[in-house]
Short mmCIF file of C-alpha atoms and ligand atoms in Angstrom, two decimals:
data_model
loop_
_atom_site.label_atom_id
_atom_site.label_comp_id
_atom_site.label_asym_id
_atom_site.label_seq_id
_atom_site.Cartn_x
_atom_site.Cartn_y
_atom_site.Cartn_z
CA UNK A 1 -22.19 -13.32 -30.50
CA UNK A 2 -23.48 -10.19 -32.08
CA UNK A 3 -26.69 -8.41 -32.33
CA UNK A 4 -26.28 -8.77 -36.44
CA UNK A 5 -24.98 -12.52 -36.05
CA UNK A 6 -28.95 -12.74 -34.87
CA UNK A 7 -31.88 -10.30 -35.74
CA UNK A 8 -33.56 -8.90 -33.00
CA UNK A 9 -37.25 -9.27 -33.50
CA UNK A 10 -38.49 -5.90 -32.27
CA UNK A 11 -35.48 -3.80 -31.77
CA UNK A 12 -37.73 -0.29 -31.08
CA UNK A 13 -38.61 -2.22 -28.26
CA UNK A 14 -35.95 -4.44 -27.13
CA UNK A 15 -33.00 -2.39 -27.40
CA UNK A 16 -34.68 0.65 -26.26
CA UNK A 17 -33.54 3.47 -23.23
CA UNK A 18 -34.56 2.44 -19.77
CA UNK A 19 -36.61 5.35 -19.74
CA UNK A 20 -38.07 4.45 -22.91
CA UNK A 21 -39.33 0.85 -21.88
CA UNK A 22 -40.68 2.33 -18.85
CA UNK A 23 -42.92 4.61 -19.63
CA UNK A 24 -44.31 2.58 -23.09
CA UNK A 25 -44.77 -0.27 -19.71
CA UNK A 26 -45.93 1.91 -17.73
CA UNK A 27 -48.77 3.28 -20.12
CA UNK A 28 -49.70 -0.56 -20.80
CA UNK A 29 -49.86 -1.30 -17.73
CA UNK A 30 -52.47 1.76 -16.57
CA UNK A 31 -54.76 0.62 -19.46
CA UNK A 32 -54.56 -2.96 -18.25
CA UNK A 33 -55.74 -1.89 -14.99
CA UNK A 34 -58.18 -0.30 -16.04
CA UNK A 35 -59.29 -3.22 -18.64
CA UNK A 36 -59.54 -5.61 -15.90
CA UNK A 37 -61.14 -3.23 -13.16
CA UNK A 38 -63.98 -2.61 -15.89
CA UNK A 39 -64.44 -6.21 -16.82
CA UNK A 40 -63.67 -8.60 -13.57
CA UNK A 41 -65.72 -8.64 -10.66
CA UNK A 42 -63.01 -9.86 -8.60
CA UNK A 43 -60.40 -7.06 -8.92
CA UNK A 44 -63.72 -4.72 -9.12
CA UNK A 45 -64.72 -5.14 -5.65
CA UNK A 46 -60.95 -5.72 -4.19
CA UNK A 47 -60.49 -2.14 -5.79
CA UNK A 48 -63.12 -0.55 -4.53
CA UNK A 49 -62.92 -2.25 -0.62
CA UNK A 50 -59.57 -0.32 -0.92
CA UNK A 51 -61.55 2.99 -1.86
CA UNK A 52 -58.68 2.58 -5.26
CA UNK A 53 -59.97 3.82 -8.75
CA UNK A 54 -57.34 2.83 -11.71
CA UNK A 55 -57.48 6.43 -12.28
CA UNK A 56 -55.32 6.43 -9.27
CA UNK A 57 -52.26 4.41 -10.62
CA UNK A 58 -50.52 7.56 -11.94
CA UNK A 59 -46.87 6.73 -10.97
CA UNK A 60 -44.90 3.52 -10.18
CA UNK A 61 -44.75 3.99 -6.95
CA UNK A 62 -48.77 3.24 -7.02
CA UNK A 63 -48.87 0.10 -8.20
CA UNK A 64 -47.98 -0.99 -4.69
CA UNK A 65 -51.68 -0.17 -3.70
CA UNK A 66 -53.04 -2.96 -5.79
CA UNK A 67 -53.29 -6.14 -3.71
CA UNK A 68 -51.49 -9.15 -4.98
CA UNK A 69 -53.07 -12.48 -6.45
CA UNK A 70 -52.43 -15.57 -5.30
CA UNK A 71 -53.13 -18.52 -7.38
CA UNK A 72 -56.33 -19.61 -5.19
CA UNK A 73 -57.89 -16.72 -6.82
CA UNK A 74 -57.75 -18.74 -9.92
CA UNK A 75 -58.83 -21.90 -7.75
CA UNK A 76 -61.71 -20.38 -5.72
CA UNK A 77 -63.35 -18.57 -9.21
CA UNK A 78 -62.76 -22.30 -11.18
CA UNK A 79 -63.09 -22.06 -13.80
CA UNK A 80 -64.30 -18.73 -15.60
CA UNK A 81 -64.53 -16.59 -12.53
CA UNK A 82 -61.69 -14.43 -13.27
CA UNK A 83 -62.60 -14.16 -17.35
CA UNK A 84 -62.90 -10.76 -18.71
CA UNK A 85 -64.53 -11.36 -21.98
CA UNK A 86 -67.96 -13.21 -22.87
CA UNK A 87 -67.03 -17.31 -23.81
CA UNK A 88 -67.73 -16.83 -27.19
CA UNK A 89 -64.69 -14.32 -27.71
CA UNK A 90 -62.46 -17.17 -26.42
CA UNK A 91 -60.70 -19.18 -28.27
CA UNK A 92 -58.26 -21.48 -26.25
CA UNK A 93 -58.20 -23.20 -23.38
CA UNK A 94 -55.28 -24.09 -21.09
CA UNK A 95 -55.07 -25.34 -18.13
CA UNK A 96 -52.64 -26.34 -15.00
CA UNK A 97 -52.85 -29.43 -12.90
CA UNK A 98 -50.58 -28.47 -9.99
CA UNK A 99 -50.24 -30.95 -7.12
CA UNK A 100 -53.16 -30.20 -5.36
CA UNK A 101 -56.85 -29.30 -5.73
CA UNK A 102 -58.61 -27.71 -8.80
CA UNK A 103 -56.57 -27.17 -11.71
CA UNK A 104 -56.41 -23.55 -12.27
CA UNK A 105 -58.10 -23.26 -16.32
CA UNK A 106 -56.83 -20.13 -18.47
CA UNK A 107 -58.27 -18.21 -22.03
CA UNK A 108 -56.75 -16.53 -24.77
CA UNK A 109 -58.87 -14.37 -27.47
CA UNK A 110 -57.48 -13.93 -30.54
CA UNK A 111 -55.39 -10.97 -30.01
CA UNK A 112 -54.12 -12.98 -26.52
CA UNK A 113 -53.09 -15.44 -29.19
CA UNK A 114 -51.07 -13.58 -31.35
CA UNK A 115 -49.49 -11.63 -28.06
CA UNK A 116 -48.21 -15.41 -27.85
CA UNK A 117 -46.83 -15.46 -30.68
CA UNK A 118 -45.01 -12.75 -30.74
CA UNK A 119 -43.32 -13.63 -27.77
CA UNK A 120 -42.46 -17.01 -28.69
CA UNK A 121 -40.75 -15.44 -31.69
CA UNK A 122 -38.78 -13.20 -30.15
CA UNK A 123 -37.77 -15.49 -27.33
CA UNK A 124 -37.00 -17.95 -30.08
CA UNK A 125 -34.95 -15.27 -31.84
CA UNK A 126 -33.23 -14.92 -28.68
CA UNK A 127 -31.95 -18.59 -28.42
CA UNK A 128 -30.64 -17.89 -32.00
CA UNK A 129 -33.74 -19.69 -33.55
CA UNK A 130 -34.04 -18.22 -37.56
CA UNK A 131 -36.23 -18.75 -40.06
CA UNK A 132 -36.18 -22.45 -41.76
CA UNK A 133 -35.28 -23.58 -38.68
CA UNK A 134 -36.81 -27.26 -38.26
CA UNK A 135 -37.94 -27.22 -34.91
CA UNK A 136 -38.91 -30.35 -33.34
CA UNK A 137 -41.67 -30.56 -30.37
CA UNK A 138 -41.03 -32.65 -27.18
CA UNK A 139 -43.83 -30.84 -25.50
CA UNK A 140 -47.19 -32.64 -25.27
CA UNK A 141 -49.89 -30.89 -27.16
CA UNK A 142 -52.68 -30.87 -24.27
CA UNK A 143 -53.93 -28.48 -21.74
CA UNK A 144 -50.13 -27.44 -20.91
CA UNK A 145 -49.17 -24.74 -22.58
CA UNK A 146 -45.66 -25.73 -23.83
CA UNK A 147 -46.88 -27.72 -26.95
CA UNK A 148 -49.26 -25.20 -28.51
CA UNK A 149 -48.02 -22.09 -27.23
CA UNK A 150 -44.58 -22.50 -28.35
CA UNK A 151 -45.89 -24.58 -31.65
CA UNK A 152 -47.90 -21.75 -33.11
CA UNK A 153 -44.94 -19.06 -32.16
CA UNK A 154 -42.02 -20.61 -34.03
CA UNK A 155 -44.28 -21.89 -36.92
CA UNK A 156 -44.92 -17.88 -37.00
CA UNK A 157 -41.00 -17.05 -37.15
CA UNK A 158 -41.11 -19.35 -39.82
CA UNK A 159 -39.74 -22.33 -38.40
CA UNK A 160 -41.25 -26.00 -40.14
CA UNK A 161 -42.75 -27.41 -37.01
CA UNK A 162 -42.61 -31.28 -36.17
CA UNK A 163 -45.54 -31.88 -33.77
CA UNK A 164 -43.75 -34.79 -32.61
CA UNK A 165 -45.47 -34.60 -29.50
CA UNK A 166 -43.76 -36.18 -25.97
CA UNK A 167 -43.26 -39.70 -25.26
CA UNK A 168 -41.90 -42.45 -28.06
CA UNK A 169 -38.05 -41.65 -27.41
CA UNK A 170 -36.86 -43.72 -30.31
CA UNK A 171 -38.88 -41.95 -32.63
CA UNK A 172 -37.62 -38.75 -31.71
CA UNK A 173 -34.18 -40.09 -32.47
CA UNK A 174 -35.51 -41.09 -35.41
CA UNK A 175 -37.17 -38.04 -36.56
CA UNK A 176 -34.05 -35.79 -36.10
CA UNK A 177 -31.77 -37.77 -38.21
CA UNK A 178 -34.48 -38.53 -41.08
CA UNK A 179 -36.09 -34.48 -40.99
CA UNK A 180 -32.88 -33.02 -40.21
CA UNK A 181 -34.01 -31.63 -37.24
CA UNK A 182 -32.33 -28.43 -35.76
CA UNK A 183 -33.81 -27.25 -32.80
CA UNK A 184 -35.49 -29.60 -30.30
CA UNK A 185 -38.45 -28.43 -27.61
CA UNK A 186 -38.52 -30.18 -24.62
CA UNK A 187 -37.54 -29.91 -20.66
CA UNK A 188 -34.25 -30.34 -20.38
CA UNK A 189 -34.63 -33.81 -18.25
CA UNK A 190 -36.43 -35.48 -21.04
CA UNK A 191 -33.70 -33.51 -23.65
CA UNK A 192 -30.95 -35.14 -21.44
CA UNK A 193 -33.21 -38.78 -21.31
CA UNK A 194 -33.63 -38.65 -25.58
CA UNK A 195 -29.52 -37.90 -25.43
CA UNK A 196 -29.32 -40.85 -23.26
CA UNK A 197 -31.59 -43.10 -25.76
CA UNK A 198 -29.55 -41.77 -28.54
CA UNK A 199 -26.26 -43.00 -26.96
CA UNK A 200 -27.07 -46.53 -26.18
CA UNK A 201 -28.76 -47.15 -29.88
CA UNK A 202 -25.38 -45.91 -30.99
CA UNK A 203 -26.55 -42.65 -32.00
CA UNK A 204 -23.45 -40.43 -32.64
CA UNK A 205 -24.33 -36.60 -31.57
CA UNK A 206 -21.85 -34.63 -32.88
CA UNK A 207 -22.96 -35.80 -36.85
CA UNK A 208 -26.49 -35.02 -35.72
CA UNK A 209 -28.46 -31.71 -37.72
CA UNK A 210 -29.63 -30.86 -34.12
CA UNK A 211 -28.02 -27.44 -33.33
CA UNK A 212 -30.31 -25.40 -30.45
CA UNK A 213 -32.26 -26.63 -27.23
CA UNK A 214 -35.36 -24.52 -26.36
CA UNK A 215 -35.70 -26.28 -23.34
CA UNK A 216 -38.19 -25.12 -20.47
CA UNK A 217 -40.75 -25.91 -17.90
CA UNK A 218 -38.38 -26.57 -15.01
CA UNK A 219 -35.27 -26.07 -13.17
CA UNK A 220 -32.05 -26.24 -15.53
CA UNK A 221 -28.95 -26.71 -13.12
CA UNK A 222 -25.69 -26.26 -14.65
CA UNK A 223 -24.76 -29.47 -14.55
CA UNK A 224 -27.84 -30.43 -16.53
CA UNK A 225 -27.25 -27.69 -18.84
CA UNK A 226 -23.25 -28.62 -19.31
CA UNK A 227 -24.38 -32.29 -19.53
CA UNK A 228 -26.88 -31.75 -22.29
CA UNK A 229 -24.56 -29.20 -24.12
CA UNK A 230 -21.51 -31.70 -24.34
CA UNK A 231 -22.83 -34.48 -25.09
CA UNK A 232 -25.61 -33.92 -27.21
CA UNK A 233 -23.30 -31.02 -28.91
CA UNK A 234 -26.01 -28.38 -29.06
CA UNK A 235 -27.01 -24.72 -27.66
CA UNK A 236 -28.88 -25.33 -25.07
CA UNK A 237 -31.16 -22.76 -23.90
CA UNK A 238 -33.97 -21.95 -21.50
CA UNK A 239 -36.93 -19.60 -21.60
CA UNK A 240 -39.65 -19.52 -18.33
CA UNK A 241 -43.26 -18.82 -18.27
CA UNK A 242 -46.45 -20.18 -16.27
CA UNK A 243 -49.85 -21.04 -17.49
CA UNK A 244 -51.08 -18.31 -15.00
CA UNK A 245 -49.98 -14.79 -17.14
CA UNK A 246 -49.73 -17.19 -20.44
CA UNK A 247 -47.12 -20.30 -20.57
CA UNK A 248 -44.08 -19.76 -22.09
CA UNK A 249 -42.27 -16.64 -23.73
CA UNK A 250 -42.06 -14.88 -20.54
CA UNK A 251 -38.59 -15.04 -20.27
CA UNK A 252 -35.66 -16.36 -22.37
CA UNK A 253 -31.91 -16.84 -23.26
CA UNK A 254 -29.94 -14.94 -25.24
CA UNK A 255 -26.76 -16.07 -26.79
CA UNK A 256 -24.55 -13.88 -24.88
CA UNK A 257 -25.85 -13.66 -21.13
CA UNK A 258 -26.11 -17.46 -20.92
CA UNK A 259 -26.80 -17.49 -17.10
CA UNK A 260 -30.01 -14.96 -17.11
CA UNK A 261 -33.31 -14.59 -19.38
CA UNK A 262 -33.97 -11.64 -21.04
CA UNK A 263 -38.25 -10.48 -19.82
CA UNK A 264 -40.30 -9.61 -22.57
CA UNK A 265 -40.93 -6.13 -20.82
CA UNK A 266 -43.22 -5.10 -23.34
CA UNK A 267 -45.99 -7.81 -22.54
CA UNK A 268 -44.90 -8.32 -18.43
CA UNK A 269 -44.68 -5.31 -15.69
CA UNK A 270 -42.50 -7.39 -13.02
CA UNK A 271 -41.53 -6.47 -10.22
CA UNK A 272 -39.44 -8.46 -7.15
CA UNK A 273 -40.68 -8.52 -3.62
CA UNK A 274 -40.07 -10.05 -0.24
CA UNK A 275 -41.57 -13.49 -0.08
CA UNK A 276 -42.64 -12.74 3.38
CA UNK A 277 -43.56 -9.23 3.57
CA UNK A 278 -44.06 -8.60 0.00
CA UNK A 279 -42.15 -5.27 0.40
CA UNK A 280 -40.44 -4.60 -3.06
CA UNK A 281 -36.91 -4.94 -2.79
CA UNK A 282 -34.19 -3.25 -4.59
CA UNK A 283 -32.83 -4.20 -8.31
CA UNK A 284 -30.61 -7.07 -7.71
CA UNK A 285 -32.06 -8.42 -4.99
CA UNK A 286 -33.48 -11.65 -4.62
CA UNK A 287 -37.37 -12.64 -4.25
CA UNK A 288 -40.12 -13.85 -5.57
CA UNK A 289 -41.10 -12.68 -8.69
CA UNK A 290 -44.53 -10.54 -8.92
CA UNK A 291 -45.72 -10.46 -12.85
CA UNK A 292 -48.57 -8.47 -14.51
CA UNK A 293 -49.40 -9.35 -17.63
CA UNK A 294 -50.08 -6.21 -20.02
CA UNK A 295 -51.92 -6.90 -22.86
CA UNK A 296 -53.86 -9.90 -21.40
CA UNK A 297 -57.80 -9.27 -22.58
CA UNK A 298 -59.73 -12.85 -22.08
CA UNK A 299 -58.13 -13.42 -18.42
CA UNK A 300 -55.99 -10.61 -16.93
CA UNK A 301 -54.35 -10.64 -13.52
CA UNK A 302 -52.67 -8.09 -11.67
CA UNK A 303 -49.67 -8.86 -9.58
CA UNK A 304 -49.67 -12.64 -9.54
CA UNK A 305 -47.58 -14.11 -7.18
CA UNK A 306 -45.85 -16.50 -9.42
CA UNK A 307 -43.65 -18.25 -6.00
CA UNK A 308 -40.48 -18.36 -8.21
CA UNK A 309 -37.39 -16.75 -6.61
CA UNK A 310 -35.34 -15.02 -8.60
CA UNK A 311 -33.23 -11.34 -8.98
CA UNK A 312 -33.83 -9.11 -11.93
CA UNK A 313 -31.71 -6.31 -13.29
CA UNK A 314 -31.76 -3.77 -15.76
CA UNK A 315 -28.34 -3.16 -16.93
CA UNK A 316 -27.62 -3.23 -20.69
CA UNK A 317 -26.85 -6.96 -22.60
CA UNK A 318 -24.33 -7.66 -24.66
CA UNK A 319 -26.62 -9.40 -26.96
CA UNK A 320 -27.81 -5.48 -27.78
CA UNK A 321 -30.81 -5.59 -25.29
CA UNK A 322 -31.82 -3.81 -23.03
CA UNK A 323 -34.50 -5.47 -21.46
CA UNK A 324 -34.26 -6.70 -17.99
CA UNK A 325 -32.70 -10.04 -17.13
CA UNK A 326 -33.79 -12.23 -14.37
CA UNK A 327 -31.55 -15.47 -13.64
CA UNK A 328 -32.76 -18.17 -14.26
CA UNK A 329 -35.21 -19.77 -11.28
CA UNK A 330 -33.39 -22.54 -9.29
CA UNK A 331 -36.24 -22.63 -7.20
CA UNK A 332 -39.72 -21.49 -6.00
CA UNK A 333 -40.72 -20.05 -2.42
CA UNK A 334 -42.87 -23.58 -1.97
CA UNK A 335 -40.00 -25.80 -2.63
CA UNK A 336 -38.18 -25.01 0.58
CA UNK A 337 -38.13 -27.36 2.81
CA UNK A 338 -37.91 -26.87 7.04
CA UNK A 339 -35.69 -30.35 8.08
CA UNK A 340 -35.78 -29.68 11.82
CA UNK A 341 -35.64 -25.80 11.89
CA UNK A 342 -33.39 -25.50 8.55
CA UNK A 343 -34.40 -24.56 5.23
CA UNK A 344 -32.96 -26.93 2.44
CA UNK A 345 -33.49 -25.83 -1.01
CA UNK A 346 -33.52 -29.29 -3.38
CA UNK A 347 -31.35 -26.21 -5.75
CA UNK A 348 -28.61 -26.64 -3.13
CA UNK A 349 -28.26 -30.42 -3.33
CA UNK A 350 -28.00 -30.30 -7.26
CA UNK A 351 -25.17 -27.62 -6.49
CA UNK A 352 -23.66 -29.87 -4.46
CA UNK A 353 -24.35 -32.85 -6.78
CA UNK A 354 -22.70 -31.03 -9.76
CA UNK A 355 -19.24 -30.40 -7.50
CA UNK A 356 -18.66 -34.20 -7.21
CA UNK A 357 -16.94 -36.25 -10.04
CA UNK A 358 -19.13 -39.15 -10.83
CA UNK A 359 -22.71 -37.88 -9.29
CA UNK A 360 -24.80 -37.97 -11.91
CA UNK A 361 -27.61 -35.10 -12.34
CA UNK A 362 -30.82 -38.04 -11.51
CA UNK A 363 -31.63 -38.23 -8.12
CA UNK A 364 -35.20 -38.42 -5.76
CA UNK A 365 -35.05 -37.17 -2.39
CA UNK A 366 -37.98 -38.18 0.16
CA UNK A 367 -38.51 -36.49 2.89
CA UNK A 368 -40.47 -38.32 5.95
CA UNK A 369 -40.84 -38.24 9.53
CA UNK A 370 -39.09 -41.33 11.75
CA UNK A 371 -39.52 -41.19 15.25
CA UNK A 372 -41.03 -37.95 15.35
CA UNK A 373 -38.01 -36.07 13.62
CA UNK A 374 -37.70 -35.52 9.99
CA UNK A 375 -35.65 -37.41 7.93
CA UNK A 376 -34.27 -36.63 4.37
CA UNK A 377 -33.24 -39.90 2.35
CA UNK A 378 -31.13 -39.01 -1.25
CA UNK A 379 -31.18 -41.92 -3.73
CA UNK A 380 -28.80 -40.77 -6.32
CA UNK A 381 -27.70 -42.39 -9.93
CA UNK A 382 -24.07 -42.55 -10.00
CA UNK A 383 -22.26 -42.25 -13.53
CA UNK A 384 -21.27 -45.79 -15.54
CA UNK A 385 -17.59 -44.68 -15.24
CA UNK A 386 -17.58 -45.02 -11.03
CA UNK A 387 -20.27 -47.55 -10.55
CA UNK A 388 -18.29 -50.75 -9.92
CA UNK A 389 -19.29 -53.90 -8.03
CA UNK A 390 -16.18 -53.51 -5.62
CA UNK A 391 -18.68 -52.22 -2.54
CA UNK A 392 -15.61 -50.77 -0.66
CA UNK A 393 -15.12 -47.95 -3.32
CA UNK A 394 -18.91 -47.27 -3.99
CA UNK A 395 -19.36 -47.24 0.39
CA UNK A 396 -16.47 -44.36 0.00
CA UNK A 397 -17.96 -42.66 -2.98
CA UNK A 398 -21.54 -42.99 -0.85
CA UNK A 399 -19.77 -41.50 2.40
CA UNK A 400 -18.16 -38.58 0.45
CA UNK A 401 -21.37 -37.84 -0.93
CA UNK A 402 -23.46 -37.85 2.29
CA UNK A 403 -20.14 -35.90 3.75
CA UNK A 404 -20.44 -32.92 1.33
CA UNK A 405 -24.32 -32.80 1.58
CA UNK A 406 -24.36 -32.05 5.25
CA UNK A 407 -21.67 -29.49 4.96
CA UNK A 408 -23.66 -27.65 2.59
CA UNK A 409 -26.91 -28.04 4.32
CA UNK A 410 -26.26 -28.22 8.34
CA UNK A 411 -28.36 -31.13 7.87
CA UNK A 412 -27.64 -34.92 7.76
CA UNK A 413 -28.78 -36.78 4.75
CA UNK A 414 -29.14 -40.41 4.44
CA UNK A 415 -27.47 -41.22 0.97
CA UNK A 416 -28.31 -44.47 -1.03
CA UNK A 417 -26.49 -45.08 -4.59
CA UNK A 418 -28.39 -46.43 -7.41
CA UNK A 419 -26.93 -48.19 -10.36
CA UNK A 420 -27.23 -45.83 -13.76
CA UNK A 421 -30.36 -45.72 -15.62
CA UNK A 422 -32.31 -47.24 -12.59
CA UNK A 423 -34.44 -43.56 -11.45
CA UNK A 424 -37.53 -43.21 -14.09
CA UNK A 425 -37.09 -40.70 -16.85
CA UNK A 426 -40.04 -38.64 -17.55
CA UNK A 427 -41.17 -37.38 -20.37
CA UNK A 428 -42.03 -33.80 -18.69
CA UNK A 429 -41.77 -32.37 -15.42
CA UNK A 430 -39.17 -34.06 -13.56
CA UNK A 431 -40.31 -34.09 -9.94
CA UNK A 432 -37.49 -34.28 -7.47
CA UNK A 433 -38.82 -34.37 -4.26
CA UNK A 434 -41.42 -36.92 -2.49
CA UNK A 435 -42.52 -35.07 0.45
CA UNK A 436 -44.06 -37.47 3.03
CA UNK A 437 -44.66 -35.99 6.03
CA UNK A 438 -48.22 -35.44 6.70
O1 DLL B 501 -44.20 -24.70 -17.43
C1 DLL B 501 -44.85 -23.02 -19.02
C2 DLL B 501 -43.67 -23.39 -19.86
C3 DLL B 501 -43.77 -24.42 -20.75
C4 DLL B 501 -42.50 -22.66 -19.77
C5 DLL B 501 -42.70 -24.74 -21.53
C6 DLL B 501 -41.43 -22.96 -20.59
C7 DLL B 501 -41.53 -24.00 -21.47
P1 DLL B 501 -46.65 -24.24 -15.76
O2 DLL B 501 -46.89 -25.68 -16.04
O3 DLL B 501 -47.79 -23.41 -15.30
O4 DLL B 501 -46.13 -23.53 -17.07
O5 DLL B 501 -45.47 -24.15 -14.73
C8 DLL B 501 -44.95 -22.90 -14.36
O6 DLL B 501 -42.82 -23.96 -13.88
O7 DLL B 501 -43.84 -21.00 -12.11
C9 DLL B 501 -41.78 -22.26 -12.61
O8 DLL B 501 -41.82 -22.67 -11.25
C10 DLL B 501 -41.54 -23.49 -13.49
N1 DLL B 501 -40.78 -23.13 -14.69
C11 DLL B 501 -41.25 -22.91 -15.93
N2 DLL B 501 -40.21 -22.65 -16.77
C12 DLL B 501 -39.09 -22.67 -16.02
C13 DLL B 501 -37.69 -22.47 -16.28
C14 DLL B 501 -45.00 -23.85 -17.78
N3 DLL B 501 -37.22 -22.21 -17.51
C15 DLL B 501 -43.84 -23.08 -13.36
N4 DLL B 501 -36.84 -22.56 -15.24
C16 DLL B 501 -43.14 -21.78 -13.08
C17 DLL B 501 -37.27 -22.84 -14.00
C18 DLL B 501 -39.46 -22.97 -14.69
N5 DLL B 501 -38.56 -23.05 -13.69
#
């Protein structure tokens, strides 16, 4: 696929030098600084405890003096604390439950708004998106970002929108064959549930209009993404962002580098550190991913810990970018999980999962403590074609599962196989892992 094949929305930008997209970053990113140590109390008085002026942020090197944020900044300062405009220059409200606590509540102006947009677009452009396109939304439209955010930036590429909204799976179906739908919004569990709906009403894929997945929102394994590509017959793609620095158009495919999302460098300063010491690490290295928003007005944050791991690099795309590309997150620095003394990464079971004929890509895995040591139990949805009721072959299939598991992990996993269909689909965030131990 070829540059021409599909338009690059800002090619000044996104196919500039290195050197080029540094220092137009680096400039944004001094008058962001400065925006937010002007306007926020918070990053006002960190600043000045450190005796730091934004005057003093002349070089890259410097921007390892500002301290990081955490997302209990957001928390603690619920919900305005952190604004940098009056109320009444705000225009949108989003918000993010999380699992615990407060939810952490974010504002766009209007120019935050149409820095939304733009990124949608060209992330949309990215996945191969055009003009006419009729994109169909999965998302719900609420306080998560993924339904409006990604709404108002392909109805700006010029896409006809269907606010289908999430949920009513039939519908969906429906929609796509009666509006000739062609690109379909969703995370790629529910994409991969609606494919599974459209199979058992007899729906037949390959005649469908449907031609591009933006998917997003959570993890896409390969297996998922292989899964949803073959049998839906589709491009799927996936594009990253967090309610935090703005929801999605971080990040996104290209058509080319299919593993990796192109950063939209011109609205995010990233940078990849150490999880534990936060000491920047070298290009290609992986950590947790450390993004400042640069043209943020209503609620700008500097360094936010976002807690997903990840490796960046800068070399040249075939796609005719040259922005960095970070592969894609498989998981976050929260997600790991200490089973007596090892760390087990639910990433590494779906990689393990996706090597074995016949293990399908639904699964749960609790985690609780018996008898004072921790136990990890995997119920896992094995594939029509090997479920069978003779309970010899599915005890062997079970066994060569729970075999493979703890050669991969070090750690034994209790395996339990449950018939196709049987683990709930939802219609966003799948959640994996139950986590029971006090
Ligand atoms: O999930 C924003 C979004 C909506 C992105 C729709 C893409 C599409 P939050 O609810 O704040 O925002 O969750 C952000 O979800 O820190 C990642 O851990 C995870 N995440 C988001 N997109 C991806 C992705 C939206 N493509 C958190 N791959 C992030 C892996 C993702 N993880």
């Amino acid at each position: 696929m070829t540059a021409q094949a599909h338009p690059i929305l800002n090619p000044q930008f996104e196919c500039a030098s290195r050197e080029e997209i540094n220092a137009a970053q680096f400039k944004l990113l001094q008058e962001q600084v400065a925006w937010t140590y002007e306007r926020v109390p918070f990053y006002r008085e960190r600043f000045d405890a450190l005796g730091l002026k934004p005057g003093d942020i002349k070089a890259r090197e410097d921007v390892n003096k500002i301290p990081f944020t955490e997302k209990n900044a957001l928390r603690d300062t619920y919900p305005y604390g952190l604004f940098a405009v009056p109320l009444d220059q705000v225009v949108r409200l989003h918000a993010s439950s999380g699992t615990t606590g407060k939810p952490i509540v974010v504002g766009y102006t209007k120019q935050d708004i149409e820095e939304w947009r733009y990124c949608i677009m060209a992330m949309a452009q990215m996945a191969g998106v055009v003009p006419g396109d009729r994109a169909q939304m999965a998302f719900g439209y609420g306080m998560f970002t993924g339904g409006f955010g990604l709404h108002y930036g392909l109805e700006g590429l010029g896409c006809m929108m269907i606010p289908a909204a999430a949920g009513n799976t039939e519908r969906h179906i429906m929609m796509i064959e009666d509006y000739g739908t062609t690109v379909l919004i969703a995370t790629p569990s529910y994409a991969l549930h609606i494919c599974e709906v459209g199979e058992k009403l007899g729906y037949d894929w390959s005649k469908s209009s449907l031609r591009v997945g933006l998917f997003g929102g959570e993890p896409c394994p390969p297996k998922l993404k292989s899964e949803i590509e073959s049998r839906m017959h589709i491009i799927c793609t996936d594009n990253y962002g967090l309610t935090e620095v703005m929801g999605p158009g971080v990040s996104g495919e290209c058509l080319v580098s299919r593993d990796q999302q192109h950063i939209m460098e011109d609205r995010f300063y990233w940078e990849v550190v150490d999880p534990d010491t936060l000491e920047p690490l070298p290009e290609g290295s992986v950590g947790e991913l450390i993004l400042t928003p640069l043209k943020k007005q209503a609620i700008p944050l500097l360094r936010y810990r976002t807690r997903d791991l990840t490796r960046v690099i800068t070399e040249p795309c075939g796609c005719g970018r040259t922005t960095a590309r970070m592969d894609k997150v498989r998981h976050r620095s929260d997600d790991m999980l200490i089973i007596r003394g090892t760390n087990v990464y639910p990433s590494q079971i779906e990689d393990v999962l996706a090597g074995i004929p016949g293990a399908s890509a639904y699964y749960r895995l609790v985690v609780e403590t018996v008898d004072g040591l921790d136990r990890l139990q995997l119920s896992l949805e094995v594939e029509p074609q090997v479920f069978t009721d003779s309970l010899a072959e599915m005890e062997g299939f079970r066994r060569l599962v729970a075999e493979k598991l703890k050669g991969a992990l070090q750690v034994g996993v209790t395996v339990k196989l449950v018939e196709p269909a049987s683990i709930e689909r939802v219609m966003g965030k799948t959640k994996h892992v139950e986590d029971l131990r006090g």
